[in-house]
Every structure is written in C-alpha cells, then in structure tokens.
PDB file of C-alpha atoms in Angstrom:
ATOM      1  CA  MET L   1       0.000  -0.002   0.020  1.00  0.00           C
ATOM      2  CA  LYS L   2       1.280   3.478  -0.933  1.00  0.00           C
ATOM      3  CA  ALA L   3       2.242   5.690   1.970  1.00  0.00           C
ATOM      4  CA  LEU L   4      -0.160   8.595   2.601  1.00  0.00           C
ATOM      5  CA  ARG L   5       1.288  12.050   1.895  1.00  0.00           C
ATOM      6  CA  PHE L   6       0.571  14.408   4.734  1.00  0.00           C
ATOM      7  CA  VAL L   7       3.000  17.211   3.893  1.00  0.00           C
ATOM      8  CA  ILE L   8       3.147  18.709   0.398  1.00  0.00           C
ATOM      9  CA  GLU L   9       6.129  20.959  -0.152  1.00  0.00           C
ATOM     10  CA  PRO L  10       5.720  24.236  -2.160  1.00  0.00           C
ATOM     11  CA  ASP L  11       7.729  22.967  -5.115  1.00  0.00           C
ATOM     12  CA  GLU L  12       6.438  19.417  -5.040  1.00  0.00           C
ATOM     13  CA  GLY L  13       4.343  17.911  -7.824  1.00  0.00           C
ATOM     14  CA  LYS L  14       3.449  18.446 -11.431  1.00  0.00           C
ATOM     15  CA  SER L  15       2.930  21.879 -13.015  1.00  0.00           C
ATOM     16  CA  ILE L  16       1.650  22.915 -16.410  1.00  0.00           C
ATOM     17  CA  TRP L  17       1.327  26.255 -18.191  1.00  0.00           C
ATOM     18  CA  LEU L  18      -1.645  27.199 -20.328  1.00  0.00           C
ATOM     19  CA  ALA L  19      -0.504  30.474 -21.957  1.00  0.00           C
ATOM     20  CA  GLY L  20      -1.397  32.957 -19.226  1.00  0.00           C
ATOM     21  CA  ILE L  21      -2.393  30.687 -16.333  1.00  0.00           C
ATOM     22  CA  GLY L  22      -0.620  27.788 -14.698  1.00  0.00           C
ATOM     23  CA  VAL L  23      -1.801  24.748 -12.828  1.00  0.00           C
ATOM     24  CA  ASP L  24       0.251  23.457  -9.914  1.00  0.00           C
ATOM     25  CA  PHE L  25      -1.210  20.137  -8.825  1.00  0.00           C
ATOM     26  CA  ARG L  26      -1.154  19.905  -5.014  1.00  0.00           C
ATOM     27  CA  ILE L  27      -3.661  17.237  -3.871  1.00  0.00           C
ATOM     28  CA  TRP L  28      -5.188  14.660  -6.244  1.00  0.00           C
ATOM     29  CA  GLY L  29      -8.637  13.236  -5.839  1.00  0.00           C
ATOM     30  CA  GLU L  30      -7.207   9.760  -5.245  1.00  0.00           C
ATOM     31  CA  GLU L  31      -5.677  11.126  -2.066  1.00  0.00           C
ATOM     32  CA  THR L  32      -9.014  12.267  -0.660  1.00  0.00           C
ATOM     33  CA  GLY L  33     -11.354   9.438  -1.647  1.00  0.00           C
ATOM     34  CA  ASN L  34     -12.349  11.711  -4.556  1.00  0.00           C
ATOM     35  CA  GLN L  35     -14.017  14.119  -2.156  1.00  0.00           C
ATOM     36  CA  PHE L  36     -11.927  17.076  -3.338  1.00  0.00           C
ATOM     37  CA  SER L  37      -8.692  18.063  -5.060  1.00  0.00           C
ATOM     38  CA  VAL L  38      -6.482  21.082  -4.729  1.00  0.00           C
ATOM     39  CA  VAL L  39      -4.620  23.026  -7.424  1.00  0.00           C
ATOM     40  CA  GLU L  40      -2.918  26.405  -7.433  1.00  0.00           C
ATOM     41  CA  HIS L  41      -3.223  28.799 -10.342  1.00  0.00           C
ATOM     42  CA  PRO L  42      -0.507  31.401 -10.975  1.00  0.00           C
ATOM     43  CA  ILE L  43      -2.079  33.993 -13.301  1.00  0.00           C
ATOM     44  CA  GLU L  44      -0.247  36.554 -15.492  1.00  0.00           C
ATOM     45  CA  PRO L  45      -1.377  40.156 -15.147  1.00  0.00           C
ATOM     46  CA  GLY L  46      -4.295  41.004 -17.440  1.00  0.00           C
ATOM     47  CA  ARG L  47      -5.305  37.423 -18.168  1.00  0.00           C
ATOM     48  CA  LEU L  48      -8.980  36.311 -18.342  1.00  0.00           C
ATOM     49  CA  VAL L  49     -10.134  32.725 -17.945  1.00  0.00           C
ATOM     50  CA  PRO L  50     -12.923  32.090 -20.514  1.00  0.00           C
ATOM     51  CA  PRO L  51     -16.386  32.163 -18.863  1.00  0.00           C
ATOM     52  CA  HIS L  52     -17.628  28.669 -18.199  1.00  0.00           C
ATOM     53  CA  VAL L  53     -20.164  26.538 -16.317  1.00  0.00           C
ATOM     54  CA  HIS L  54     -19.367  23.325 -14.417  1.00  0.00           C
ATOM     55  CA  SER L  55     -22.105  20.700 -14.159  1.00  0.00           C
ATOM     56  CA  ARG L  56     -20.327  18.354 -11.762  1.00  0.00           C
ATOM     57  CA  GLU L  57     -18.176  20.299  -9.307  1.00  0.00           C
ATOM     58  CA  ASP L  58     -18.010  23.444  -7.190  1.00  0.00           C
ATOM     59  CA  GLU L  59     -14.882  25.582  -7.084  1.00  0.00           C
ATOM     60  CA  PHE L  60     -13.661  27.391  -4.010  1.00  0.00           C
ATOM     61  CA  SER L  61     -10.744  29.829  -4.632  1.00  0.00           C
ATOM     62  CA  TYR L  62      -8.533  31.441  -2.013  1.00  0.00           C
ATOM     63  CA  VAL L  63      -6.449  34.407  -3.173  1.00  0.00           C
ATOM     64  CA  LEU L  64      -2.842  33.894  -2.144  1.00  0.00           C
ATOM     65  CA  GLN L  65      -1.248  36.775  -4.070  1.00  0.00           C
ATOM     66  CA  GLY L  66      -2.319  39.754  -6.163  1.00  0.00           C
ATOM     67  CA  ARG L  67      -5.797  40.984  -7.040  1.00  0.00           C
ATOM     68  CA  VAL L  68      -8.281  38.639  -8.719  1.00  0.00           C
ATOM     69  CA  GLY L  69     -11.442  39.839 -10.411  1.00  0.00           C
ATOM     70  CA  ALA L  70     -14.376  37.466 -10.632  1.00  0.00           C
ATOM     71  CA  ARG L  71     -17.822  37.394 -12.147  1.00  0.00           C
ATOM     72  CA  VAL L  72     -20.169  34.725 -10.855  1.00  0.00           C
ATOM     73  CA  GLY L  73     -23.640  34.922 -12.366  1.00  0.00           C
ATOM     74  CA  ASP L  74     -24.650  38.567 -12.246  1.00  0.00           C
ATOM     75  CA  GLN L  75     -22.224  39.535  -9.470  1.00  0.00           C
ATOM     76  CA  GLU L  76     -18.714  40.950  -9.978  1.00  0.00           C
ATOM     77  CA  ALA L  77     -15.997  41.743  -7.445  1.00  0.00           C
ATOM     78  CA  THR L  78     -12.272  42.071  -6.967  1.00  0.00           C
ATOM     79  CA  ALA L  79     -10.612  40.067  -4.225  1.00  0.00           C
ATOM     80  CA  GLY L  80      -7.192  40.424  -2.579  1.00  0.00           C
ATOM     81  CA  PRO L  81      -4.993  38.089  -0.537  1.00  0.00           C
ATOM     82  CA  GLY L  82      -6.937  36.240   2.160  1.00  0.00           C
ATOM     83  CA  SER L  83     -10.252  36.461   0.270  1.00  0.00           C
ATOM     84  CA  TYR L  84     -12.360  33.548  -0.928  1.00  0.00           C
ATOM     85  CA  ILE L  85     -14.252  33.322  -4.220  1.00  0.00           C
ATOM     86  CA  LEU L  86     -17.092  30.793  -4.415  1.00  0.00           C
ATOM     87  CA  LYS L  87     -17.966  29.428  -7.872  1.00  0.00           C
ATOM     88  CA  PRO L  88     -20.849  26.969  -7.547  1.00  0.00           C
ATOM     89  CA  ARG L  89     -21.668  24.437 -10.248  1.00  0.00           C
ATOM     90  CA  GLY L  90     -24.416  25.389 -12.661  1.00  0.00           C
ATOM     91  CA  ILE L  91     -23.557  29.139 -12.571  1.00  0.00           C
ATOM     92  CA  LEU L  92     -21.643  30.860 -15.392  1.00  0.00           C
ATOM     93  CA  HIS L  93     -18.423  32.328 -13.952  1.00  0.00           C
ATOM     94  CA  THR L  94     -15.005  33.620 -14.837  1.00  0.00           C
ATOM     95  CA  PHE L  95     -11.962  35.159 -13.109  1.00  0.00           C
ATOM     96  CA  TRP L  96      -8.956  37.232 -14.088  1.00  0.00           C
ATOM     97  CA  ASN L  97      -5.813  38.827 -12.762  1.00  0.00           C
ATOM     98  CA  ALA L  98      -7.023  42.347 -11.946  1.00  0.00           C
ATOM     99  CA  GLY L  99      -3.640  43.763 -10.900  1.00  0.00           C
ATOM    100  CA  PRO L 100      -0.401  44.770 -12.482  1.00  0.00           C
ATOM    101  CA  GLU L 101       1.575  41.979 -10.769  1.00  0.00           C
ATOM    102  CA  PRO L 102       1.215  38.242 -10.911  1.00  0.00           C
ATOM    103  CA  ALA L 103      -1.682  36.716  -8.951  1.00  0.00           C
ATOM    104  CA  ARG L 104      -2.037  33.225  -7.435  1.00  0.00           C
ATOM    105  CA  ILE L 105      -5.103  31.396  -6.205  1.00  0.00           C
ATOM    106  CA  LEU L 106      -5.464  28.137  -4.363  1.00  0.00           C
ATOM    107  CA  GLU L 107      -8.464  26.255  -5.726  1.00  0.00           C
ATOM    108  CA  ILE L 108     -10.448  23.443  -4.064  1.00  0.00           C
ATOM    109  CA  LEU L 109     -12.480  21.376  -6.510  1.00  0.00           C
ATOM    110  CA  SER L 110     -15.336  19.348  -5.011  1.00  0.00           C
ATOM    111  CA  PRO L 111     -15.902  16.590  -5.804  1.00  0.00           C
ATOM    112  CA  ALA L 112     -12.522  15.672  -7.228  1.00  0.00           C
ATOM    113  CA  GLY L 113     -11.907  14.751 -10.808  1.00  0.00           C
ATOM    114  CA  PHE L 114     -11.681  18.095 -12.576  1.00  0.00           C
ATOM    115  CA  GLU L 115      -7.925  18.254 -11.868  1.00  0.00           C
ATOM    116  CA  ARG L 116      -7.641  15.638 -14.613  1.00  0.00           C
ATOM    117  CA  PHE L 117      -9.221  18.163 -17.046  1.00  0.00           C
ATOM    118  CA  PHE L 118      -6.322  20.508 -16.317  1.00  0.00           C
ATOM    119  CA  GLU L 119      -3.850  17.663 -16.752  1.00  0.00           C
ATOM    120  CA  GLU L 120      -5.273  16.832 -20.192  1.00  0.00           C
ATOM    121  CA  MET L 121      -5.332  20.510 -21.120  1.00  0.00           C
ATOM    122  CA  GLY L 122      -1.595  20.605 -20.560  1.00  0.00           C
ATOM    123  CA  THR L 123      -1.195  17.921 -23.215  1.00  0.00           C
ATOM    124  CA  ILE L 124      -3.458  19.823 -25.586  1.00  0.00           C
ATOM    125  CA  ALA L 125      -1.532  23.019 -25.033  1.00  0.00           C
ATOM    126  CA  GLU L 126       1.748  21.239 -25.826  1.00  0.00           C
ATOM    127  CA  THR L 127       0.485  19.404 -28.933  1.00  0.00           C
ATOM    128  CA  ALA L 128      -2.086  21.613 -30.664  1.00  0.00           C
ATOM    129  CA  ASP L 129      -0.749  22.853 -34.004  1.00  0.00           C
ATOM    130  CA  SER L 130      -2.836  26.043 -34.077  1.00  0.00           C
ATOM    131  CA  PRO L 131      -4.993  28.229 -31.862  1.00  0.00           C
ATOM    132  CA  SER L 132      -8.132  26.919 -33.678  1.00  0.00           C
ATOM    133  CA  GLU L 133      -7.086  23.331 -33.045  1.00  0.00           C
ATOM    134  CA  PHE L 134      -6.474  24.158 -29.377  1.00  0.00           C
ATOM    135  CA  VAL L 135      -9.958  25.681 -29.067  1.00  0.00           C
ATOM    136  CA  GLN L 136     -11.604  22.712 -30.793  1.00  0.00           C
ATOM    137  CA  ARG L 137      -9.800  20.111 -28.678  1.00  0.00           C
ATOM    138  CA  ARG L 138     -10.486  22.117 -25.505  1.00  0.00           C
ATOM    139  CA  ALA L 139     -14.242  22.107 -26.359  1.00  0.00           C
ATOM    140  CA  GLU L 140     -14.197  18.351 -26.929  1.00  0.00           C
ATOM    141  CA  LEU L 141     -12.394  17.759 -23.639  1.00  0.00           C
ATOM    142  CA  ALA L 142     -14.724  20.156 -21.778  1.00  0.00           C
ATOM    143  CA  GLU L 143     -17.750  18.162 -22.936  1.00  0.00           C
ATOM    144  CA  GLN L 144     -16.234  14.995 -21.429  1.00  0.00           C
ATOM    145  CA  TYR L 145     -15.945  16.791 -18.081  1.00  0.00           C
ATOM    146  CA  GLY L 146     -19.377  18.381 -18.030  1.00  0.00           C
ATOM    147  CA  LEU L 147     -17.942  21.835 -18.689  1.00  0.00           C
ATOM    148  CA  ALA L 148     -19.342  24.427 -21.114  1.00  0.00           C
ATOM    149  CA  PHE L 149     -17.470  27.513 -22.282  1.00  0.00           C
ATOM    150  CA  SER L 150     -19.282  30.732 -23.183  1.00  0.00           C
ATOM    151  CA  ASP L 151     -18.333  33.884 -25.087  1.00  0.00           C
ATOM    152  CA  GLU L 152     -20.719  35.830 -22.900  1.00  0.00           C
ATOM    153  CA  TRP L 153     -18.906  38.697 -21.061  1.00  0.00           C
ATOM    154  CA  VAL L 154     -15.651  38.249 -22.965  1.00  0.00           C
ATOM    155  CA  ALA L 155     -15.915  41.418 -25.105  1.00  0.00           C
ATOM    156  CA  GLU L 156     -17.188  43.478 -22.156  1.00  0.00           C
ATOM    157  CA  LEU L 157     -14.520  42.248 -19.711  1.00  0.00           C
ATOM    158  CA  THR L 158     -11.619  42.437 -22.112  1.00  0.00           C
ATOM    159  CA  ASP L 159     -12.598  45.996 -23.145  1.00  0.00           C
ATOM    160  CA  THR L 160     -13.408  47.255 -19.648  1.00  0.00           C
ATOM    161  CA  TYR L 161     -10.340  45.845 -17.908  1.00  0.00           C
ATOM    162  CA  ARG L 162      -7.920  45.578 -20.874  1.00  0.00           C
ATOM    163  CA  LEU L 163      -7.634  41.826 -20.518  1.00  0.00           C
ATOM    164  CA  LYS L 164      -6.501  39.057 -22.850  1.00  0.00           C
ATOM    165  CA  LEU L 165      -8.046  35.631 -22.798  1.00  0.00           C
ATOM    166  CA  VAL L 166      -5.870  32.808 -21.541  1.00  0.00           C
ATOM    167  CA  GLY L 167      -4.284  31.207 -24.610  1.00  0.00           C
ATOM    168  CA  GLU L 168      -4.097  34.365 -26.710  1.00  0.00           C
TER     169      GLU L 168
END
C-alpha cells in the first residue's frame, strides 16, 4: 500500500502552463477518496479565464497573491490576498488577474476529478498545431468533463479591464 502524503512541499508535484495561467497540482482526488482536489493557479497580469459553467463540481478559490477579479452569475467583485471566491456548479463564472503583478489562487475542486481536465489541457496546449485546433480540442475535452465555455462577457470584460483571454 502506498504511503499517505501528509505534507506537500511548495515545489512538489506536477505543474503545467496554459498560456497565461498555470496549474500546480497539489492534492489529487485519489488522495481524498475523490471528495476534493487542490490546485494552485498562478495567473499573469491582465489574463482572463474564458467564462464557463461546471455541471459536476464546485470551485472554491482562495487568493494567495495579487488581485483577482471574478464574475459569478450577475455579481462581480475584486478580491485580494486572504479572500475567498465561491464558484458553484451550474452558474456561469470567470476570473482574471485584476492587478499589475502576478496573482495566485489556491483552488479546491469538489468533488474531485476536474484536476484531470487540467492535466489533459496541458497535453493539448503542448500538442495543438494552431489556436483553432487548441480551441476545438478544448471544447471536446470540456464536454467529457461536463464543462461548457461561453463567449458571454468576454468582449465586455476584455474592453473594460484591458484583458487578454488565456491562450491568446
């Protein structure tokens, strides 16, 4: 039987980069009986995660560094270090680095499983031959994970806050 990890060092584990946002894998679902998983997201200044809706999991983000803007449903706010952002399943949401410096959030995904989406996205980011292929493969993967992307809010948020979508 594999020994249980009970200390995870800051530089331990797998990391991927998705052109504007990273994923540092901290706790995998297999380690929690698939109750939850934990990832950290370093986010470049001015980067917007495409608006999306989860059908299977809730996301709970804790701001570690920088300023993070978020829109969840019809509510919008900016959160600094020590703040939590709740992104329930079934509600369109997005987030972005709202400051001039790098931001970092710790994200709890419940139930676990969605961390595997990020893992597969890393492969797509490394192997896609063009931006259009990346978007197509991302959409196909999203469907497998009960995730739907939306263009809603993108023009408004990119214009208002001078943001660029992750991947651009």
